XYZ file of N, CA and C in Angstrom:
678
model
N 0.846 -1.195 0.000
C 0.000 0.000 0.000
C 0.877 1.238 0.000
N 0.512 2.221 -0.866
C 1.305 3.438 -0.979
C 0.955 4.389 0.150
N 1.968 4.900 0.823
C 1.764 5.813 1.933
C 2.165 7.213 1.501
N 1.334 8.193 1.825
C 1.598 9.583 1.494
C 1.978 10.340 2.750
N 2.852 11.303 2.591
C 3.263 12.136 3.717
C 2.090 12.960 4.212
N 2.079 13.290 5.497
C 0.927 14.028 6.051
C 0.691 15.361 5.377
N 1.765 16.042 4.902
C 1.585 17.375 4.325
C 1.112 17.332 2.867
N 0.894 16.146 2.320
C 0.438 16.061 0.933
C -1.008 15.590 0.813
N -1.732 15.532 1.925
C -3.070 14.956 1.882
C -4.140 15.964 1.514
N -3.918 17.250 1.770
C -4.975 18.227 1.618
C -4.701 19.242 0.519
N -3.619 19.124 -0.184
C -3.336 20.039 -1.282
C -2.365 19.379 -2.233
N -2.228 19.961 -3.442
C -1.415 19.353 -4.483
C 0.021 19.853 -4.398
N 0.953 18.948 -4.712
C 2.367 19.318 -4.767
C 2.831 19.595 -6.181
N 1.923 19.567 -7.143
C 2.285 19.828 -8.533
C 1.592 21.092 -9.008
N 2.218 21.756 -9.986
C 1.649 22.970 -10.553
C 1.676 22.844 -12.064
N 1.664 23.968 -12.776
C 1.598 23.952 -14.235
C 2.770 23.180 -14.825
N 2.540 22.580 -15.987
C 3.539 21.749 -16.674
C 3.901 20.516 -15.861
N 3.045 20.161 -14.873
C 3.225 18.956 -14.054
C 4.546 18.958 -13.287
N 5.073 20.111 -12.986
C 6.300 20.184 -12.191
C 5.937 20.382 -10.720
N 6.902 20.149 -9.855
C 6.691 20.273 -8.425
C 6.509 21.741 -8.050
N 5.808 21.985 -6.936
C 5.570 23.365 -6.521
C 6.881 24.073 -6.176
N 7.856 23.344 -5.691
C 9.164 23.970 -5.449
C 9.791 24.429 -6.745
N 9.744 23.566 -7.765
C 10.290 23.931 -9.067
C 9.526 25.104 -9.671
N 8.188 25.074 -9.548
C 7.388 26.174 -10.064
C 7.685 27.487 -9.362
N 7.867 27.446 -8.043
C 8.180 28.662 -7.302
C 9.562 29.187 -7.678
N 10.513 28.298 -7.863
C 11.850 28.728 -8.282
C 11.802 29.387 -9.660
N 11.076 28.756 -10.605
C 10.962 29.337 -11.945
C 10.233 30.676 -11.905
N 9.184 30.773 -11.084
C 8.459 32.036 -10.960
C 9.334 33.132 -10.364
N 10.120 32.771 -9.349
C 11.028 33.752 -8.762
C 12.089 34.214 -9.741
N 12.645 33.282 -10.520
C 13.662 33.654 -11.511
C 13.058 34.539 -12.596
N 11.829 34.209 -13.037
C 11.169 35.007 -14.072
C 10.935 36.446 -13.596
N 10.414 36.600 -12.382
C 10.213 37.946 -11.837
C 11.542 38.649 -11.596
N 12.547 37.879 -11.232
C 13.872 38.461 -11.024
C 14.428 39.035 -12.323
N 14.258 38.315 -13.420
C 14.744 38.788 -14.724
C 13.983 40.040 -15.158
N 12.659 40.018 -14.999
C 11.854 41.171 -15.405
C 12.258 42.425 -14.635
N 12.387 42.304 -13.331
C 12.755 43.471 -12.519
C 14.188 43.911 -12.781
N 15.068 42.972 -13.118
C 16.432 43.353 -13.467
C 16.461 44.147 -14.771
N 15.649 43.736 -15.740
C 15.566 44.484 -17.008
C 14.999 45.879 -16.769
N 13.956 45.966 -15.945
C 13.381 47.283 -15.621
C 14.406 48.161 -14.917
N 15.174 47.570 -14.023
C 16.203 48.340 -13.314
C 17.270 48.842 -14.277
N 17.677 48.021 -15.232
C 18.672 48.459 -16.217
C 18.139 49.607 -17.069
N 16.857 49.534 -17.444
C 16.265 50.614 -18.231
C 16.215 51.903 -17.419
N 15.844 51.796 -16.143
C 15.787 52.985 -15.290
C 17.165 53.592 -15.081
N 18.161 52.735 -14.854
C 19.524 53.249 -14.678
C 20.035 53.902 -15.958
N 19.709 53.315 -17.111
C 20.109 53.923 -18.384
C 19.422 55.264 -18.590
N 18.151 55.348 -18.192
C 17.427 56.616 -18.320
C 17.996 57.679 -17.382
N 18.429 57.268 -16.202
C 19.028 58.236 -15.278
C 20.407 58.677 -15.756
N 21.146 57.770 -16.403
C 22.475 58.127 -16.907
C 22.393 59.023 -18.135
N 21.388 58.798 -18.995
C 21.218 59.583 -20.220
C 19.761 60.007 -20.330
N 19.348 61.071 -19.623
C 17.927 61.453 -19.617
C 17.403 61.866 -20.978
N 18.252 62.451 -21.834
C 17.779 62.917 -23.145
C 17.335 61.771 -24.044
N 17.928 60.594 -23.864
C 17.584 59.468 -24.720
C 16.168 58.960 -24.456
N 15.706 59.057 -23.204
C 14.386 58.539 -22.846
C 13.403 59.663 -22.527
N 13.759 60.886 -22.875
C 12.897 62.014 -22.540
C 11.778 62.147 -23.555
N 10.562 62.349 -23.055
C 9.395 62.609 -23.886
C 8.878 63.999 -23.559
N 8.785 64.827 -24.579
C 8.346 66.204 -24.366
C 6.843 66.258 -24.103
N 6.397 67.421 -23.636
C 4.975 67.590 -23.363
C 4.138 67.523 -24.632
N 4.701 67.978 -25.744
C 3.953 67.919 -27.000
C 3.745 66.482 -27.455
N 4.720 65.595 -27.172
C 4.568 64.190 -27.541
C 3.537 63.498 -26.675
N 3.437 63.950 -25.423
C 2.483 63.333 -24.509
C 1.097 63.958 -24.616
N 1.022 65.146 -25.196
C -0.261 65.817 -25.327
C -0.799 66.305 -24.005
N 0.055 66.647 -23.068
C -0.374 67.121 -21.760
C 0.610 68.123 -21.211
N 0.351 68.561 -19.983
C 1.188 69.557 -19.328
C 1.937 68.950 -18.152
N 2.334 67.690 -18.257
C 3.015 67.028 -17.155
C 4.276 66.348 -17.680
N 5.175 66.099 -16.774
C 6.418 65.414 -17.105
C 6.196 63.917 -17.069
N 6.777 63.225 -18.040
C 6.603 61.781 -18.121
C 7.270 61.083 -16.941
N 8.494 61.471 -16.636
C 9.235 60.829 -15.550
C 10.278 61.812 -15.042
N 10.018 62.410 -13.890
C 10.990 63.325 -13.320
C 11.980 62.559 -12.457
N 12.913 63.297 -11.857
C 13.977 62.641 -11.085
C 13.426 61.921 -9.860
N 12.428 62.526 -9.218
C 11.870 61.888 -8.017
C 11.197 60.569 -8.366
N 10.421 60.557 -9.435
C 9.759 59.316 -9.834
C 10.762 58.262 -10.276
N 11.844 58.703 -10.914
C 12.885 57.759 -11.328
C 13.531 57.099 -10.112
N 13.787 57.893 -9.087
C 14.403 57.329 -7.875
C 13.449 56.363 -7.174
N 12.163 56.717 -7.127
C 11.183 55.832 -6.490
C 11.065 54.522 -7.271
N 11.006 54.624 -8.610
C 10.898 53.414 -9.429
C 12.142 52.542 -9.285
N 13.310 53.168 -9.185
C 14.555 52.405 -8.999
C 14.563 51.685 -7.651
N 14.114 52.374 -6.608
C 14.060 51.750 -5.283
C 13.081 50.581 -5.267
N 11.929 50.736 -5.934
C 10.949 49.642 -5.991
C 11.528 48.452 -6.754
N 12.241 48.722 -7.842
C 12.849 47.631 -8.608
C 13.886 46.884 -7.778
N 14.698 47.625 -7.022
C 15.693 46.976 -6.155
C 15.012 46.124 -5.080
N 13.929 46.654 -4.511
C 13.199 45.894 -3.498
C 12.594 44.626 -4.090
N 12.038 44.730 -5.294
C 11.452 43.561 -5.939
C 12.518 42.516 -6.283
N 13.681 42.962 -6.702
C 14.778 42.024 -6.977
C 15.163 41.275 -5.706
N 15.217 41.994 -4.589
C 15.542 41.359 -3.308
C 14.473 40.343 -2.911
N 13.194 40.707 -3.055
C 12.105 39.811 -2.682
C 12.099 38.563 -3.566
N 12.283 38.743 -4.865
C 12.291 37.590 -5.785
C 13.493 36.689 -5.519
N 14.641 37.296 -5.218
C 15.827 36.499 -4.904
C 15.622 35.705 -3.618
N 14.978 36.311 -2.628
C 14.692 35.595 -1.383
C 13.762 34.415 -1.626
N 12.729 34.623 -2.455
C 11.792 33.531 -2.738
C 12.482 32.389 -3.476
N 13.324 32.727 -4.442
C 14.040 31.693 -5.192
C 14.990 30.916 -4.280
N 15.721 31.634 -3.448
C 16.658 30.979 -2.522
C 15.896 30.149 -1.485
N 14.782 30.687 -0.979
C 14.016 29.957 0.020
C 13.419 28.672 -0.520
N 12.928 28.715 -1.773
C 12.377 27.497 -2.365
C 13.477 26.484 -2.667
N 14.647 26.967 -3.069
C 15.747 26.054 -3.413
C 16.353 25.416 -2.170
N 16.556 26.213 -1.131
C 17.164 25.707 0.099
C 16.138 25.231 1.120
N 14.848 25.285 0.765
C 13.764 24.836 1.637
C 13.720 25.623 2.947
N 13.772 26.947 2.815
C 13.568 27.856 3.949
C 12.226 28.549 3.739
N 11.209 28.094 4.458
C 9.851 28.585 4.212
C 9.708 30.074 4.506
N 10.407 30.576 5.518
C 10.246 31.979 5.897
C 10.704 32.931 4.796
N 11.628 32.509 3.958
C 12.132 33.374 2.904
C 11.100 33.574 1.785
N 10.087 32.726 1.733
C 9.073 32.822 0.684
C 7.962 33.796 1.060
N 7.814 34.096 2.344
C 6.698 34.923 2.808
C 6.671 36.311 2.161
N 7.791 37.058 2.048
C 7.710 38.385 1.405
C 7.175 38.330 -0.021
N 7.600 37.341 -0.795
C 7.110 37.216 -2.171
C 5.621 36.871 -2.183
N 5.188 36.038 -1.250
C 3.775 35.697 -1.154
C 2.943 36.926 -0.786
N 3.454 37.758 0.130
C 2.748 38.986 0.503
C 2.670 39.945 -0.684
N 3.740 40.014 -1.465
C 3.700 40.853 -2.674
C 2.636 40.358 -3.645
N 2.509 39.047 -3.806
C 1.483 38.496 -4.686
C 0.079 38.861 -4.207
N -0.151 38.776 -2.905
C -1.457 39.135 -2.352
C -1.741 40.618 -2.594
N -0.740 41.462 -2.387
C -0.903 42.907 -2.605
C -1.204 43.208 -4.068
N -0.489 42.562 -4.971
C -0.718 42.760 -6.402
C -2.101 42.272 -6.805
N -2.529 41.145 -6.258
C -3.866 40.621 -6.554
C -4.943 41.570 -6.049
N -4.735 42.156 -4.870
C -5.714 43.094 -4.318
C -5.818 44.348 -5.183
N -4.675 44.855 -5.673
C -4.707 46.034 -6.537
C -5.459 45.759 -7.831
N -5.199 44.621 -8.449
C -5.908 44.273 -9.681
C -7.400 44.060 -9.432
N -7.741 43.531 -8.264
C -9.152 43.376 -7.921
C -9.835 44.734 -7.772
N -9.126 45.698 -7.179
C -9.682 47.047 -7.057
C -9.884 47.687 -8.422
N -8.962 47.420 -9.353
C -9.131 47.935 -10.719
C -10.381 47.353 -11.359
N -10.576 46.049 -11.186
C -11.769 45.411 -11.755
C -13.039 45.973 -11.129
N -13.026 46.209 -9.814
C -14.202 46.762 -9.145
C -14.479 48.180 -9.625
N -13.413 48.990 -9.785
C -13.601 50.366 -10.259
C -14.157 50.405 -11.674
N -13.700 49.470 -12.531
C -14.246 49.403 -13.894
C -15.712 49.009 -13.866
N -16.064 48.103 -12.958
C -17.446 47.641 -12.866
C -18.367 48.721 -12.295
N -17.860 49.468 -11.314
C -18.692 50.484 -10.659
C -18.748 51.769 -11.478
N -17.614 52.157 -12.083
C -17.550 53.387 -12.870
C -17.153 53.046 -14.309
N -18.053 52.500 -15.103
C -17.695 52.114 -16.475
C -17.365 53.304 -17.375
N -17.940 54.481 -17.085
C -17.668 55.647 -17.921
C -16.248 56.168 -17.756
N -15.573 55.753 -16.682
C -14.208 56.233 -16.476
C -13.254 55.723 -17.551
N -13.589 54.615 -18.195
C -12.732 54.086 -19.257
C -12.717 55.028 -20.447
N -13.900 55.521 -20.836
C -13.975 56.459 -21.945
C -13.251 57.760 -21.608
N -13.384 58.213 -20.377
C -12.681 59.430 -19.980
C -11.172 59.236 -20.023
N -10.730 58.082 -19.608
C -9.296 57.804 -19.627
C -8.764 57.753 -21.061
N -9.539 57.150 -21.963
C -9.103 57.071 -23.363
C -9.039 58.463 -23.982
N -9.989 59.344 -23.637
C -9.970 60.704 -24.173
C -8.745 61.484 -23.716
N -8.224 61.167 -22.530
C -7.066 61.879 -21.996
C -5.741 61.373 -22.550
N -5.789 60.302 -23.334
C -4.556 59.782 -23.923
C -4.018 60.757 -24.968
N -2.697 60.726 -25.247
C -2.120 61.614 -26.275
C -2.761 61.370 -27.632
N -2.810 62.388 -28.485
C -3.448 62.217 -29.807
C -2.775 61.160 -30.673
N -1.461 61.002 -30.511
C -0.743 60.023 -31.331
C -0.670 58.643 -30.684
N -1.482 58.403 -29.670
C -1.488 57.094 -29.012
C -2.040 56.045 -29.980
N -1.366 54.874 -30.105
C -1.820 53.857 -31.076
C -3.243 53.377 -30.795
N -4.057 53.310 -31.862
C -5.415 52.768 -31.817
C -6.349 53.567 -30.913
N -6.037 54.827 -30.668
C -6.917 55.623 -29.815
C -8.281 55.819 -30.468
N -8.284 56.146 -31.753
C -9.547 56.366 -32.442
C -10.373 55.078 -32.519
N -9.689 53.947 -32.710
C -10.412 52.671 -32.756
C -11.062 52.348 -31.419
N -10.363 52.654 -30.338
C -10.924 52.418 -29.015
C -12.102 53.331 -28.732
N -12.021 54.554 -29.213
C -13.112 55.490 -28.999
C -14.367 55.084 -29.767
N -14.174 54.397 -30.902
C -15.312 54.003 -31.726
C -16.014 52.736 -31.226
N -15.390 52.008 -30.300
C -16.002 50.785 -29.778
C -17.156 51.136 -28.850
N -18.186 50.311 -28.876
C -19.317 50.504 -27.984
C -18.862 50.468 -26.530
N -19.245 51.457 -25.703
C -18.769 51.497 -24.309
C -19.060 50.224 -23.526
N -20.252 49.644 -23.722
C -20.597 48.418 -22.992
C -19.696 47.260 -23.401
N -19.458 47.123 -24.709
C -18.567 46.056 -25.180
C -17.148 46.267 -24.683
N -16.718 47.533 -24.649
C -15.368 47.828 -24.167
C -15.220 47.450 -22.697
N -16.233 47.752 -21.900
C -16.193 47.393 -20.483
C -16.164 45.877 -20.311
N -16.976 45.156 -21.091
C -16.994 43.695 -20.991
C -15.658 43.093 -21.400
N -15.040 43.639 -22.449
C -13.740 43.131 -22.892
C -12.687 43.347 -21.820
N -12.688 44.554 -21.229
C -11.704 44.852 -20.186
C -11.936 43.985 -18.957
N -13.187 43.784 -18.566
C -13.483 42.927 -17.413
C -13.081 41.479 -17.675
N -13.308 41.007 -18.899
C -12.894 39.648 -19.241
C -11.379 39.509 -19.170
N -10.675 40.505 -19.687
C -9.212 40.465 -19.641
C -8.707 40.492 -18.202
N -9.290 41.362 -17.370
C -8.861 41.449 -15.976
C -9.193 40.157 -15.235
N -10.333 39.544 -15.557
C -10.699 38.278 -14.907
C -9.701 37.180 -15.237
N -9.263 37.118 -16.493
C -8.254 36.117 -16.872
C -6.950 36.365 -16.132
N -6.564 37.648 -16.044
C -5.329 37.990 -15.324
C -5.445 37.624 -13.851
N -6.593 37.909 -13.244
C -6.789 37.591 -11.825
C -6.782 36.077 -11.590
N -7.393 35.328 -12.499
C -7.384 33.871 -12.358
C -5.967 33.325 -12.437
N -5.175 33.856 -13.356
C -3.791 33.405 -13.488
C -2.969 33.781 -12.257
N -3.149 35.010 -11.772
C -2.421 35.439 -10.576
C -2.836 34.618 -9.363
N -4.152 34.298 -9.265
C -4.603 33.466 -8.159
C -3.990 32.078 -8.195
N -3.833 31.541 -9.398
C -3.208 30.219 -9.521
C -1.741 30.266 -9.091
N -1.027 31.334 -9.473
C 0.368 31.469 -9.052
C 0.473 31.641 -7.540
N -0.484 32.345 -6.948
C -0.500 32.497 -5.495
C -0.673 31.137 -4.823
N -1.569 30.319 -5.356
C -1.767 28.985 -4.782
C -0.524 28.117 -4.916
N 0.203 28.261 -6.011
C 1.442 27.489 -6.186
C 2.478 27.873 -5.140
N 2.648 29.177 -4.931
C 3.625 29.637 -3.937
C 3.188 29.231 -2.532
N 1.895 29.317 -2.251
C 1.393 28.931 -0.931
C 1.588 27.434 -0.693
N 1.314 26.618 -1.703
C 1.537 25.177 -1.564
C 3.009 24.856 -1.373
N 3.874 25.619 -2.028
C 5.317 25.429 -1.831
C 5.696 25.761 -0.390
N 5.148 26.846 0.130
C 5.430 27.221 1.521
C 4.956 26.131 2.488
N 3.743 25.618 2.269
C 3.217 24.577 3.146
C 4.021 23.281 3.011
N 4.439 22.978 1.792
C 5.227 21.763 1.585
C 6.552 21.839 2.334
N 7.258 22.961 2.191
C 8.555 23.114 2.862
C 8.364 23.156 4.372
N 7.343 23.871 4.821
C 7.081 23.959 6.255
C 6.714 22.595 6.820
N 5.967 21.799 6.046
C 5.607 20.460 6.496
C 6.795 19.529 6.556
N 7.674 19.634 5.588
C 8.879 18.788 5.611
C 9.778 19.133 6.791
N 9.921 20.425 7.063
C 10.753 20.819 8.195
C 10.131 20.379 9.517
N 8.798 20.439 9.592
C 8.129 20.029 10.837
C 8.192 18.522 11.048
N 8.252 17.760 9.957
C 8.255 16.303 10.093
C 9.571 15.778 10.643
N 10.619 16.606 10.596
C 11.904 16.173 11.121
C 11.992 16.288 12.640
N 10.983 16.888 13.284
C 10.988 17.054 14.734
C 10.429 15.795 15.393
N 11.124 15.269 16.351
C 10.665 14.083 17.066
C 9.527 14.454 18.015
N 8.513 13.588 18.068
C 7.327 13.851 18.874
C 7.320 12.922 20.084
N 7.077 13.503 21.247
C 6.995 12.730 22.479
C 5.526 12.620 22.906
N 5.101 11.398 23.216
C 3.764 11.164 23.753
C 3.937 10.662 25.182
N 3.432 11.426 26.119
C 3.629 11.118 27.540
C 2.318 10.677 28.152
N 2.352 9.539 28.820
C 1.201 9.065 29.591
C 1.577 9.074 31.063
N 0.721 8.477 31.852
C 0.992 8.472 33.293
C 2.212 7.624 33.637
N 2.449 6.544 32.890
C 3.503 5.610 33.257
C 4.693 5.642 32.308
N 4.449 5.909 31.027
C 5.524 5.761 30.050
C 5.616 6.997 29.165
N 6.741 7.116 28.520
C 6.979 8.156 27.530
C 7.453 7.484 26.252
N 6.743 7.713 25.159
C 7.038 7.072 23.889
C 7.626 8.111 22.939
N 8.730 7.763 22.308
C 9.381 8.638 21.328
C 9.024 8.156 19.938
N 8.327 9.010 19.187
C 7.945 8.662 17.827
C 9.026 9.121 16.859
N 9.482 8.270 15.948
C 10.510 8.667 14.982
C 9.899 9.541 13.907
N 10.739 10.222 13.097
C 10.214 11.003 11.986
C 9.469 10.127 11.000
N 8.603 10.763 10.193
C 7.759 10.014 9.256
C 8.600 9.275 8.218
N 9.665 9.919 7.696
C 10.494 9.293 6.669
C 11.141 8.019 7.172
N 11.600 8.047 8.448
C 12.229 6.851 9.019
C 11.215 5.718 9.155
N 9.964 6.071 9.537
C 8.937 5.043 9.676
C 8.605 4.407 8.343
N 8.505 5.239 7.298
C 8.203 4.725 5.959
C 9.315 3.820 5.462
N 10.571 4.215 5.689
C 11.713 3.409 5.256
C 11.742 2.063 5.964
N 11.466 2.095 7.280
C 11.476 0.848 8.048
C 10.350 -0.079 7.608
N 9.163 0.501 7.335
C 8.036 -0.327 6.892
C 8.319 -0.957 5.546
N 8.947 -0.195 4.650
C 9.282 -0.726 3.327
C 10.299 -1.849 3.428
N 11.304 -1.672 4.263
C 12.336 -2.692 4.440
C 11.744 -3.961 5.042
N 10.826 -3.815 5.981
C 10.200 -4.985 6.614
C 9.361 -5.766 5.623
N 8.684 -5.027 4.714
C 7.838 -5.702 3.758
C 8.628 -6.392 2.666
N 9.772 -5.835 2.284
C 10.559 -6.394 1.198
C 11.367 -7.595 1.660
N 11.779 -7.589 2.982
C 12.638 -8.643 3.482
C 12.057 -10.034 3.352
N 10.845 -10.312 3.860
C 10.270 -11.667 3.752
C 10.052 -12.100 2.330
N 9.702 -11.176 1.450
C 9.505 -11.546 0.041
C 10.799 -12.006 -0.606
N 11.893 -11.256 -0.260
C 13.180 -11.645 -0.826
C 13.612 -12.997 -0.305
N 13.335 -13.256 1.024
C 13.744 -14.547 1.577
C 12.962 -15.693 1.020
N 11.641 -15.463 0.742
C 10.823 -16.537 0.201
C 11.206 -16.915 -1.191
N 11.719 -15.932 -1.982
C 12.125 -16.266 -3.333
C 13.402 -17.067 -3.322
């Protein structure tokens, strides 16, 4: 009879592409790490050569600056923080340190909440989409095509897109959470458990040792009988 570890009974240890949740979390951390590293390089290049990435007010069709020095510094700090969080999640999943995954999991929850608020705002204030499109620069790609779309259809399309994004983000959150529970369960299973009664104290071995001993006991008589 096949025996399953206690931490695998109530949730799945596999994620997309049939890989383990640890592998999925490592790949997700590396992917976010690469994206934030690319964003950081672009920001640093823009700070080193502002004229190359500068957009004038006439190009934007407004009276505001696209990216001033303060916003550049804030964006750079956020990118550095995200690189640190993604690196911690990748290292924690690889070395099986559950606590290192928590910051990345909290970031996922925060990002999911923000996207949910966007979906709610679109649902409650559907006319805000048309107002936002009108405020776009005149040379913005497909602006006229977007303005010609029926407002109700545009709202439904945007809600459908946001729903797909939220479903995907929710699935990634579940993968990271399952990885955290898996690592936390493995670390907890290595602790010896004492059961104390009035007369005796029994020391229970770790689960892995019990499974190994049971397997060896079952294989031994079969080998001898052959």
